[in-house]
Amino acid sequence: MKHNLIFGHKTPDTDSVCAAIALAELKNKLNEVSVPYILGHINKETEFVLNYFNVEVPNILDNVRIQIKDLDYDRVKPFNKNKSVHFAYFNMSENKLRTLPIIDDEGFLAGIVTMKDIAMSLINTDQQHLCTSYDNILETLIGKSILRFDEIIDGEITVASLETKALRESAILNKKSIVIMGDRREVIKYAIEIGVRLIIITGDMEVSPDLIKQAEKNRVNIISTPYQTYYTAKNISLSKYVKDIMKGRDIMMFSDDDYLNDCKEDIEHSKHSKFPIISSEKKYLGMLNRNNLINPQRKKVILVDHNEMNQSADGLDEAEILEVIDHHKIGDIRTSIPISFRNTPVGSSNTIIYQMYMENNIKIEKNTAGLMISGIISDTLLFKSPTTTEADRRTVDELLKIVNIDLYKYAMEMFKAGTALDGYTIEEILFQDFKKFNLSYKNVGISQVFTLDINQIMNKKDEFISLIDTITADKEYYLMIMAVTDIVNEGSYIFYSSDKERLVKAIFEEETIYQGIYIDKCVSRKKQIVPRIINALKAMRG
């Protein structure tokens, strides 16, 4: 079943992860099948929250590019490789198929057969030797089993047109003979005597009980067919295994996980028109044709806590955006049709999602309420951030009626878990909450690191500055800023691209600027740092 994909931005924080989970639960209760995802590994704060409320970490979503699995390809029923060529031909004619996928007993793709393959098999292959199953011969000749001792019939086909004496003298028949004949008692008796592999009696003729008894003693297989001898001899070769004529090598096939744009060129330049689709385990799934490439089904996505392309999943331009729920400035997301775009100036995406629960009169589960509280207090720094609104406070008050926790104690435990930097590399710390913005046509990267102990950063100050300068050059950022936010004192220590000291001075309106400068009451990237950068860049331009 197709489902909506709900996810936050590329550097998942507590608000975006909890919002995706809470919104997916709401959508599912509204019968809109949805699954939450994350676009990267969660940080320690979010890990603490999910563990606290016993909620599984969503799966990581690499991208939302169109895959083969998204196409409405043909679910052509496969054909077992041990079935007969005759049955394959009948199947293809009945279902108007030009190409038939062949599988083994476990469902793995074994090969493909076309009508041309069947026709060529009747012309080019040895029509005298036959190795196939007893059942395939029965099916091909619409036969009736008289005696059956062998499941596999392997022998040389002979039409017993000679008299018994001539047959004896010529020694044409032997233990590997597959003999086709009509009602010829003496010939049947002779074939039984020498123990041929199989006797096929044509014209629905009866075999006398005494001959059947003798054949049983000599373990001779016998089949009766309503077809006359000529037709039987002409068509028995169609009972051979389809695996004997199929193409089993150098088949152009695609995995359902393959991306459409990666396959298009191969498909367009191929002389074939049908291509098998297999799973990651190599099992057959269906057949792809060129028409399936027209108007492919796009992944249906809902964005939370962001609305900028560079913060979202790779391949977003190939997806169908259904909805956006965000509380940041409006970015550059574009859609081909009108969508629900909910952008509210509150401190957390979870505040908006709570309102959506209320509007739809949907009950919020206890663990979900805990996640939503966590998202709000994380993004508002327990209401200390200037982004905080009365709506955020009211929402937390209402959610606390569902989940019984000591808010301040829980918040301190959450912040402590989230600000622990032990075990992280310098680069991991810088990028654990990093966002890329295009501000006044300049690429700006802003990292925000929360801490209860600034010395953990200051002790490695030079390493952070060196990394910022390196990334600024390598990633072609015009400016990078790392704001280390002291949750208790409600301010941030600012580190920046060394060659942009004059710009940073203008951003924070300081007479003197230096790496690690403390900016009091600066705790919000969205409401304080980004607007200041935009104003400084505009002033610089004009």
Coordinates of C-alpha atoms in Angstrom, one line a residue:
M1 CA 0.0 0.0 0.0
K2 CA 1.3 3.5 -0.9
H3 CA 1.8 5.8 2.1
N4 CA 2.7 9.4 2.7
L5 CA 6.2 10.1 3.8
I6 CA 6.5 12.6 6.6
F7 CA 9.9 14.1 7.6
G8 CA 11.7 17.1 8.9
H9 CA 14.9 18.7 7.8
K10 CA 18.3 17.1 7.0
T11 CA 19.8 17.7 10.5
P12 CA 17.0 16.2 12.6
D13 CA 16.4 17.9 15.9
T14 CA 13.9 17.1 18.6
D15 CA 11.2 19.3 17.3
S16 CA 11.4 18.0 13.7
V17 CA 11.6 14.3 14.7
C18 CA 8.8 14.5 17.3
A19 CA 6.6 16.6 14.9
A20 CA 7.0 14.0 12.1
I21 CA 6.0 11.2 14.5
A22 CA 3.1 13.1 16.0
L23 CA 1.8 14.2 12.6
A24 CA 2.0 10.6 11.1
E25 CA -0.1 9.4 14.0
L26 CA -2.7 12.1 13.4
K27 CA -2.8 11.3 9.7
N28 CA -3.2 7.6 10.3
K29 CA -6.1 8.2 12.7
L30 CA -7.6 10.2 9.8
N31 CA -7.2 7.2 7.5
E32 CA -4.4 8.8 5.6
V33 CA -1.7 6.1 5.7
S34 CA 1.5 7.9 6.7
V35 CA 5.0 6.9 8.0
P36 CA 7.5 9.2 9.8
Y37 CA 11.1 9.3 8.6
I38 CA 14.3 11.1 9.5
L39 CA 16.9 12.4 7.0
G40 CA 19.9 11.7 9.2
H41 CA 21.0 10.3 12.5
I42 CA 19.3 11.8 15.6
N43 CA 21.2 13.7 18.2
K44 CA 21.6 12.7 21.9
E45 CA 18.7 14.9 23.0
T46 CA 16.3 13.3 20.6
E47 CA 17.6 9.9 21.5
F48 CA 16.9 10.6 25.2
V49 CA 13.3 11.8 24.3
L50 CA 12.4 8.7 22.3
N51 CA 13.8 6.4 24.9
Y52 CA 12.0 8.2 27.7
F53 CA 8.7 7.8 26.0
N54 CA 9.4 4.3 24.5
V55 CA 9.1 5.4 20.9
E56 CA 11.1 3.8 18.1
V57 CA 13.5 5.9 16.0
P58 CA 12.0 6.4 12.5
N59 CA 13.8 4.9 9.6
I60 CA 16.3 7.1 7.8
L61 CA 15.2 8.2 4.3
D62 CA 18.0 8.7 1.9
N63 CA 16.0 10.5 -0.7
V64 CA 12.6 10.8 -2.4
R65 CA 13.7 10.3 -6.0
I66 CA 11.4 8.3 -8.2
Q67 CA 12.2 4.6 -8.1
I68 CA 11.2 1.7 -10.3
K69 CA 8.9 0.6 -7.4
D70 CA 7.0 3.8 -7.8
L71 CA 6.0 3.0 -11.4
D72 CA 2.8 1.2 -12.3
Y73 CA 4.7 -1.6 -14.0
D74 CA 2.9 -4.7 -15.2
R75 CA 2.5 -7.5 -12.6
V76 CA 2.8 -10.2 -15.2
K77 CA 2.3 -13.6 -13.6
P78 CA 5.6 -15.5 -13.9
F79 CA 6.0 -19.0 -15.3
N80 CA 7.9 -21.8 -13.7
K81 CA 11.0 -22.9 -15.6
N82 CA 10.1 -26.6 -15.3
K83 CA 6.7 -26.2 -17.1
S84 CA 6.3 -27.1 -20.7
V85 CA 7.0 -24.9 -23.8
H86 CA 3.4 -25.8 -24.9
F87 CA 1.9 -24.5 -21.6
A88 CA 4.1 -21.3 -22.0
Y89 CA 2.8 -20.8 -25.5
F90 CA -0.8 -21.3 -24.3
N91 CA -0.2 -18.9 -21.4
M92 CA 1.2 -16.2 -23.7
S93 CA -1.6 -16.5 -26.3
E94 CA -4.3 -16.5 -23.6
N95 CA -2.9 -13.3 -21.9
K96 CA -1.6 -11.6 -25.1
L97 CA 2.0 -11.6 -23.9
R98 CA 5.0 -11.1 -26.1
T99 CA 7.5 -11.7 -23.3
L100 CA 7.0 -14.2 -20.5
P101 CA 9.1 -14.0 -17.3
I102 CA 10.5 -17.4 -16.1
I103 CA 11.2 -18.2 -12.4
D104 CA 12.6 -21.1 -10.4
D105 CA 10.8 -22.8 -7.6
E106 CA 11.8 -20.1 -5.0
G107 CA 10.5 -17.3 -7.2
F108 CA 13.9 -16.0 -8.4
L109 CA 14.1 -14.8 -11.9
A110 CA 15.5 -17.5 -14.1
G111 CA 15.1 -16.0 -17.6
I112 CA 12.6 -14.8 -20.2
V113 CA 10.9 -16.3 -23.2
T114 CA 9.4 -14.6 -26.2
M115 CA 7.2 -16.0 -29.0
K116 CA 10.2 -15.8 -31.2
D117 CA 12.1 -18.1 -28.9
I118 CA 9.3 -20.7 -29.0
A119 CA 9.2 -20.5 -32.8
M120 CA 13.0 -20.9 -33.2
S121 CA 13.0 -23.8 -30.8
L122 CA 10.8 -25.7 -33.2
I123 CA 13.2 -25.0 -36.0
N124 CA 16.7 -25.2 -34.6
T125 CA 16.6 -27.7 -31.8
D126 CA 16.9 -31.5 -31.8
Q127 CA 13.3 -32.7 -32.2
Q128 CA 14.1 -36.4 -31.6
H129 CA 15.6 -36.2 -28.1
L130 CA 13.3 -35.3 -25.3
C131 CA 14.0 -34.7 -21.6
T132 CA 11.0 -33.4 -19.6
S133 CA 8.6 -34.4 -16.9
Y134 CA 5.9 -37.0 -17.2
D135 CA 3.4 -34.2 -16.3
N136 CA 4.6 -32.0 -19.1
I137 CA 3.9 -34.7 -21.7
L138 CA 0.5 -35.3 -20.2
E139 CA -0.4 -31.6 -20.4
T140 CA 0.9 -31.1 -23.9
L141 CA -0.9 -34.2 -25.3
I142 CA -4.0 -33.8 -23.1
G143 CA -3.1 -37.3 -22.1
K144 CA -4.3 -39.9 -19.6
S145 CA -1.9 -41.6 -17.4
I146 CA -2.0 -45.4 -17.8
L147 CA 1.2 -46.4 -16.0
R148 CA 3.6 -44.0 -14.3
F149 CA 7.0 -45.0 -12.9
D150 CA 9.3 -42.1 -13.7
E151 CA 8.8 -38.4 -13.0
I152 CA 11.4 -37.5 -15.6
I153 CA 11.2 -38.9 -19.1
D154 CA 14.6 -38.8 -20.9
G155 CA 14.8 -40.6 -24.2
E156 CA 14.7 -40.6 -28.0
I157 CA 11.3 -40.2 -29.8
T158 CA 10.3 -42.9 -32.3
V159 CA 7.1 -43.2 -34.3
A160 CA 6.5 -47.0 -34.5
S161 CA 5.5 -47.1 -38.2
L162 CA 7.2 -50.4 -39.0
E163 CA 5.9 -53.9 -38.5
T164 CA 7.0 -55.8 -35.4
K165 CA 9.5 -58.0 -37.4
A166 CA 11.1 -55.0 -39.0
L167 CA 11.4 -53.2 -35.6
R168 CA 13.1 -56.3 -34.1
E169 CA 15.5 -56.6 -37.0
S170 CA 16.4 -52.8 -37.1
A171 CA 16.9 -52.6 -33.3
I172 CA 15.5 -49.1 -33.5
L173 CA 13.9 -49.4 -30.1
N174 CA 15.8 -49.6 -26.8
K175 CA 15.4 -48.8 -23.1
K176 CA 15.6 -45.1 -23.8
S177 CA 13.0 -45.0 -26.5
I178 CA 9.8 -42.9 -26.3
V179 CA 7.5 -44.7 -28.7
I180 CA 4.5 -43.2 -30.3
M181 CA 2.0 -45.6 -31.9
G182 CA -1.7 -46.4 -32.4
D183 CA -3.6 -49.6 -31.7
R184 CA -0.9 -52.0 -32.6
R185 CA -0.9 -54.8 -30.1
E186 CA 2.2 -56.7 -31.3
V187 CA 4.3 -53.5 -31.5
I188 CA 3.1 -52.5 -28.0
K189 CA 4.0 -56.0 -26.7
Y190 CA 7.5 -55.8 -28.2
A191 CA 8.1 -52.3 -26.8
I192 CA 7.1 -53.6 -23.4
E193 CA 9.3 -56.6 -23.7
I194 CA 12.5 -54.6 -24.3
G195 CA 11.5 -52.1 -21.6
V196 CA 11.2 -48.8 -23.5
R197 CA 11.1 -45.6 -21.4
L198 CA 7.6 -44.5 -22.5
I199 CA 4.8 -45.7 -24.7
I200 CA 2.3 -43.1 -26.0
I201 CA -0.9 -44.7 -27.4
T202 CA -2.6 -42.3 -29.8
G203 CA -6.3 -42.0 -30.8
D204 CA -7.5 -42.8 -27.3
M205 CA -7.1 -46.5 -28.0
E206 CA -7.4 -48.9 -25.1
V207 CA -4.5 -51.0 -23.9
S208 CA -5.5 -54.6 -23.0
P209 CA -5.2 -55.6 -19.3
D210 CA -2.6 -58.3 -20.0
L211 CA -0.3 -55.8 -21.7
I212 CA -0.7 -53.3 -18.9
K213 CA 0.1 -56.1 -16.4
Q214 CA 3.3 -56.9 -18.4
A215 CA 4.2 -53.2 -18.7
E216 CA 3.8 -52.9 -15.0
K217 CA 6.2 -55.8 -14.4
N218 CA 8.8 -54.2 -16.7
R219 CA 8.2 -50.7 -15.3
V220 CA 7.2 -49.2 -18.6
N221 CA 5.5 -45.8 -18.5
I222 CA 2.3 -45.6 -20.6
I223 CA 0.3 -42.5 -21.7
S224 CA -2.9 -42.4 -23.8
T225 CA -3.7 -39.3 -25.9
P226 CA -6.8 -38.5 -28.0
Y227 CA -4.5 -37.0 -30.7
Q228 CA -3.7 -39.0 -33.8
T229 CA -0.1 -40.3 -34.4
Y230 CA 0.9 -37.5 -36.8
Y231 CA -0.3 -34.7 -34.5
T232 CA 1.3 -36.3 -31.5
A233 CA 4.6 -36.7 -33.2
K234 CA 4.5 -33.1 -34.4
N235 CA 3.7 -31.6 -31.0
I236 CA 5.4 -33.8 -28.4
S237 CA 8.6 -31.6 -28.6
L238 CA 6.5 -28.8 -27.1
S239 CA 6.5 -30.7 -23.9
K240 CA 10.1 -29.9 -23.3
Y241 CA 11.0 -27.7 -20.4
V242 CA 10.7 -24.0 -21.0
K243 CA 14.0 -23.5 -19.3
D244 CA 15.6 -25.3 -22.3
I245 CA 14.6 -22.5 -24.7
M246 CA 14.6 -19.4 -22.4
K247 CA 17.1 -16.7 -22.4
G248 CA 18.9 -16.9 -19.1
R249 CA 21.9 -14.7 -19.5
D250 CA 22.6 -11.1 -20.3
I251 CA 19.0 -10.0 -19.6
M252 CA 18.5 -6.3 -19.0
M253 CA 16.6 -6.2 -15.8
F254 CA 16.1 -3.6 -13.0
S255 CA 15.7 -3.7 -9.3
D256 CA 12.6 -2.1 -7.8
D257 CA 15.0 0.0 -5.7
D258 CA 16.7 1.5 -8.8
Y259 CA 16.1 5.1 -9.5
L260 CA 14.2 5.9 -12.7
N261 CA 16.6 8.6 -13.9
D262 CA 19.5 6.1 -13.6
C263 CA 17.6 3.6 -15.8
K264 CA 16.0 5.8 -18.4
E265 CA 18.9 5.9 -20.8
D266 CA 19.5 2.2 -20.8
I267 CA 15.8 1.6 -21.4
E268 CA 15.5 4.2 -24.2
H269 CA 18.6 2.7 -26.0
S270 CA 17.7 -0.9 -25.7
K271 CA 16.3 -2.9 -28.6
H272 CA 13.9 -4.6 -26.2
S273 CA 10.6 -3.3 -25.0
K274 CA 10.0 -5.4 -21.9
F275 CA 12.3 -5.6 -18.9
P276 CA 12.0 -7.8 -15.7
I277 CA 11.8 -6.1 -12.3
I278 CA 13.4 -7.9 -9.4
S279 CA 13.5 -7.3 -5.6
S280 CA 16.7 -6.6 -3.7
E281 CA 16.7 -10.4 -3.0
K282 CA 16.6 -11.0 -6.8
K283 CA 13.0 -12.3 -6.7
Y284 CA 10.8 -11.6 -9.7
L285 CA 8.2 -8.8 -9.2
G286 CA 6.9 -7.7 -12.6
M287 CA 7.7 -6.5 -16.1
L288 CA 8.5 -2.9 -17.1
N289 CA 7.7 -1.4 -20.5
R290 CA 8.4 2.0 -22.0
N291 CA 4.9 3.2 -21.5
N292 CA 5.3 2.8 -17.7
L293 CA 7.8 5.7 -17.8
I294 CA 5.1 8.1 -18.8
N295 CA 3.7 10.1 -15.9
P296 CA 5.4 8.0 -13.2
Q297 CA 3.9 7.9 -9.7
R298 CA 5.8 10.3 -7.5
K299 CA 6.4 9.8 -3.8
K300 CA 3.8 11.7 -1.7
V301 CA 5.6 13.7 1.0
I302 CA 4.6 16.0 3.8
L303 CA 7.3 18.4 5.1
V304 CA 7.5 19.4 8.8
D305 CA 9.7 22.0 10.5
H306 CA 11.2 23.3 7.2
N307 CA 10.3 24.6 3.8
E308 CA 13.6 25.1 2.0
M309 CA 14.9 22.8 -0.7
N310 CA 18.5 22.6 0.6
Q311 CA 17.2 21.6 4.0
S312 CA 15.0 18.9 2.7
A313 CA 15.3 15.4 1.2
D314 CA 17.4 14.9 -1.9
G315 CA 15.3 14.5 -5.0
L316 CA 12.4 16.6 -3.6
D317 CA 11.8 18.0 -7.0
E318 CA 10.8 14.5 -8.1
A319 CA 8.3 14.1 -5.3
E320 CA 4.7 15.3 -4.9
I321 CA 4.5 17.6 -1.9
L322 CA 1.1 17.3 -0.3
E323 CA 1.5 19.6 2.7
V324 CA 4.0 21.8 4.6
I325 CA 3.7 22.4 8.4
D326 CA 6.4 24.9 9.6
H327 CA 7.2 27.8 11.8
H328 CA 10.2 29.3 10.0
K329 CA 10.5 32.0 7.4
I330 CA 9.0 31.0 4.0
G331 CA 11.7 29.5 1.8
D332 CA 12.0 28.3 -1.8
I333 CA 9.7 25.2 -1.9
R334 CA 7.7 25.2 -5.2
T335 CA 4.8 23.0 -6.2
S336 CA 3.0 22.5 -9.4
I337 CA -0.5 22.6 -7.8
P338 CA -1.9 24.3 -4.7
I339 CA -1.2 22.5 -1.4
S340 CA -1.9 23.0 2.3
F341 CA 0.8 25.3 3.5
R342 CA 0.6 25.9 7.2
N343 CA 3.2 28.4 8.4
T344 CA 2.5 29.9 11.9
P345 CA 4.8 32.2 13.9
V346 CA 5.1 30.0 17.0
G347 CA 8.1 28.5 18.8
S348 CA 7.7 24.9 17.6
S349 CA 6.2 22.8 14.9
N350 CA 4.6 20.6 17.5
T351 CA 2.4 23.6 18.7
I352 CA 0.9 23.7 15.2
I353 CA 0.4 19.9 15.1
Y354 CA -1.3 20.1 18.5
Q355 CA -3.8 22.6 17.0
M356 CA -4.4 20.2 14.1
Y357 CA -5.3 17.4 16.6
M358 CA -7.8 19.8 18.3
E359 CA -9.3 20.8 14.9
N360 CA -9.9 17.2 14.0
N361 CA -11.1 16.2 17.5
I362 CA -8.5 13.4 17.7
K363 CA -7.2 12.0 21.0
I364 CA -3.5 12.4 21.7
E365 CA -1.9 9.3 23.1
K366 CA 0.3 9.6 26.2
N367 CA 3.6 9.0 24.6
T368 CA 2.8 11.3 21.7
A369 CA 1.9 14.0 24.1
G370 CA 5.4 13.5 25.7
L371 CA 7.1 13.8 22.4
M372 CA 5.2 17.0 21.5
I373 CA 6.1 18.6 24.9
S374 CA 9.7 17.7 24.2
G375 CA 9.7 19.3 20.8
I376 CA 8.2 22.5 22.2
I377 CA 10.6 22.9 25.1
S378 CA 13.5 22.0 23.0
D379 CA 12.8 24.6 20.3
T380 CA 11.8 27.3 22.8
L381 CA 14.6 26.4 25.3
L382 CA 11.9 25.9 28.0
F383 CA 10.2 29.2 26.9
K384 CA 13.4 31.3 27.2
S385 CA 13.7 31.8 23.4
P386 CA 12.3 34.9 21.9
T387 CA 10.4 32.6 19.5
T388 CA 8.2 31.5 22.4
T389 CA 4.5 32.4 22.1
E390 CA 1.5 32.1 24.4
A391 CA 0.3 29.3 22.1
D392 CA 3.4 27.3 23.0
R393 CA 2.9 27.7 26.7
R394 CA -0.8 26.9 26.5
T395 CA -0.1 23.8 24.4
V396 CA 2.4 22.5 26.9
D397 CA -0.1 23.1 29.7
E398 CA -2.7 21.1 27.9
L399 CA -0.3 18.3 27.0
L400 CA 0.8 18.0 30.6
K401 CA -2.8 17.0 31.5
I402 CA -2.2 13.9 29.3
V403 CA 1.4 12.9 30.4
N404 CA 2.3 13.4 34.0
I405 CA 5.8 14.7 34.3
D406 CA 7.7 17.4 36.3
L407 CA 8.3 19.8 33.4
Y408 CA 11.4 21.6 34.8
K409 CA 13.1 18.4 36.0
Y410 CA 12.4 16.6 32.7
A411 CA 13.6 19.6 30.7
M412 CA 16.9 19.7 32.6
E413 CA 17.4 16.0 32.1
M414 CA 16.7 16.4 28.4
F415 CA 19.0 19.4 28.0
K416 CA 21.8 17.6 29.9
A417 CA 21.5 14.6 27.6
G418 CA 21.5 16.8 24.5
T419 CA 24.4 19.0 25.5
A420 CA 26.8 16.1 26.4
L421 CA 29.6 16.4 23.8
D422 CA 31.6 13.4 25.0
G423 CA 32.3 11.0 22.2
Y424 CA 31.6 13.5 19.4
T425 CA 34.3 14.7 16.9
I426 CA 34.7 18.4 16.2
E427 CA 32.9 18.0 12.9
E428 CA 30.0 16.0 14.5
I429 CA 29.5 18.8 17.0
L430 CA 29.5 21.5 14.3
F431 CA 27.0 19.7 12.2
Q432 CA 24.7 18.1 14.8
D433 CA 22.3 21.1 14.4
F434 CA 23.4 22.8 11.2
K435 CA 21.3 24.6 8.6
K436 CA 22.2 26.0 5.2
F437 CA 20.4 29.2 4.1
N438 CA 20.4 31.2 1.0
L439 CA 20.2 34.7 2.4
S440 CA 20.3 37.7 0.0
Y441 CA 21.7 35.4 -2.7
K442 CA 24.5 34.2 -0.4
N443 CA 25.0 30.7 1.0
V444 CA 25.2 30.9 4.7
G445 CA 25.7 28.0 7.1
I446 CA 24.6 28.4 10.7
S447 CA 25.4 25.8 13.4
Q448 CA 23.8 25.9 16.8
V449 CA 25.3 24.0 19.7
F450 CA 23.6 24.0 23.1
T451 CA 25.7 23.6 26.2
L452 CA 25.6 23.7 30.0
D453 CA 29.4 23.8 30.1
I454 CA 31.1 26.3 27.7
N455 CA 34.5 25.1 28.6
Q456 CA 33.9 21.9 26.5
I457 CA 33.9 24.2 23.5
M458 CA 36.5 26.8 24.6
N459 CA 39.1 24.1 25.3
K460 CA 39.0 23.3 21.5
K461 CA 38.3 26.8 20.3
D462 CA 41.2 26.9 17.7
E463 CA 40.1 23.5 16.2
F464 CA 36.5 24.7 15.7
I465 CA 37.7 28.0 14.1
S466 CA 40.1 26.1 11.8
L467 CA 37.2 23.7 10.8
I468 CA 34.8 26.5 10.1
D469 CA 37.4 28.2 7.8
T470 CA 38.1 25.0 6.0
I471 CA 34.4 24.2 5.4
T472 CA 33.7 27.8 4.4
A473 CA 36.2 27.4 1.5
D474 CA 35.5 23.8 0.6
K475 CA 31.7 24.1 0.6
E476 CA 31.7 27.5 -1.0
Y477 CA 29.8 29.1 1.8
Y478 CA 30.0 32.9 1.9
L479 CA 29.7 32.8 5.7
M480 CA 29.6 30.2 8.4
I481 CA 28.6 30.9 12.0
M482 CA 28.6 28.5 15.0
A483 CA 26.5 29.8 17.9
V484 CA 27.2 28.0 21.1
T485 CA 24.1 28.7 23.2
D486 CA 24.4 28.7 27.0
I487 CA 20.9 27.5 28.1
V488 CA 21.3 28.6 31.7
N489 CA 22.6 32.1 31.0
E490 CA 20.5 32.7 27.9
G491 CA 23.2 33.8 25.5
S492 CA 25.4 32.5 22.8
Y493 CA 29.2 32.4 22.1
I494 CA 29.8 33.2 18.4
F495 CA 32.4 31.6 16.2
Y496 CA 32.6 32.5 12.5
S497 CA 34.5 32.4 9.2
S498 CA 37.7 34.4 10.0
D499 CA 37.7 36.4 6.8
K500 CA 34.2 37.7 7.5
E501 CA 35.0 39.6 10.7
R502 CA 33.8 42.9 9.4
L503 CA 30.5 41.4 8.4
V504 CA 30.0 39.6 11.7
K505 CA 30.7 42.9 13.5
A506 CA 27.8 44.4 11.5
I507 CA 25.6 41.4 12.2
F508 CA 25.8 41.6 15.9
E509 CA 26.3 45.4 16.1
E510 CA 29.4 45.2 18.2
E511 CA 32.3 47.7 18.2
T512 CA 34.8 45.0 18.6
I513 CA 34.5 41.4 17.5
Y514 CA 36.5 38.3 18.2
Q515 CA 36.1 34.5 18.0
G516 CA 34.0 33.3 20.9
I517 CA 32.4 36.6 21.7
Y518 CA 29.4 36.3 24.0
I519 CA 26.2 37.8 22.8
D520 CA 23.7 38.2 25.7
K521 CA 20.1 37.2 25.1
C522 CA 20.9 35.7 21.7
V523 CA 19.5 32.2 21.7
S524 CA 17.4 31.9 18.6
R525 CA 18.9 31.1 15.2
K526 CA 15.6 31.7 13.5
K527 CA 14.4 34.9 15.1
Q528 CA 17.7 36.6 16.1
I529 CA 20.7 35.4 14.0
V530 CA 19.1 34.9 10.6
P531 CA 17.3 38.3 10.5
R532 CA 20.5 40.0 11.6
I533 CA 22.5 38.4 8.8
I534 CA 19.8 39.3 6.2
N535 CA 19.9 43.0 7.4
A536 CA 23.7 43.1 7.4
L537 CA 23.9 41.6 3.9
K538 CA 21.4 44.0 2.5
A539 CA 23.2 47.0 4.1
M540 CA 26.4 45.8 2.6
R541 CA 24.9 45.6 -0.9
G542 CA 23.2 48.9 -0.8

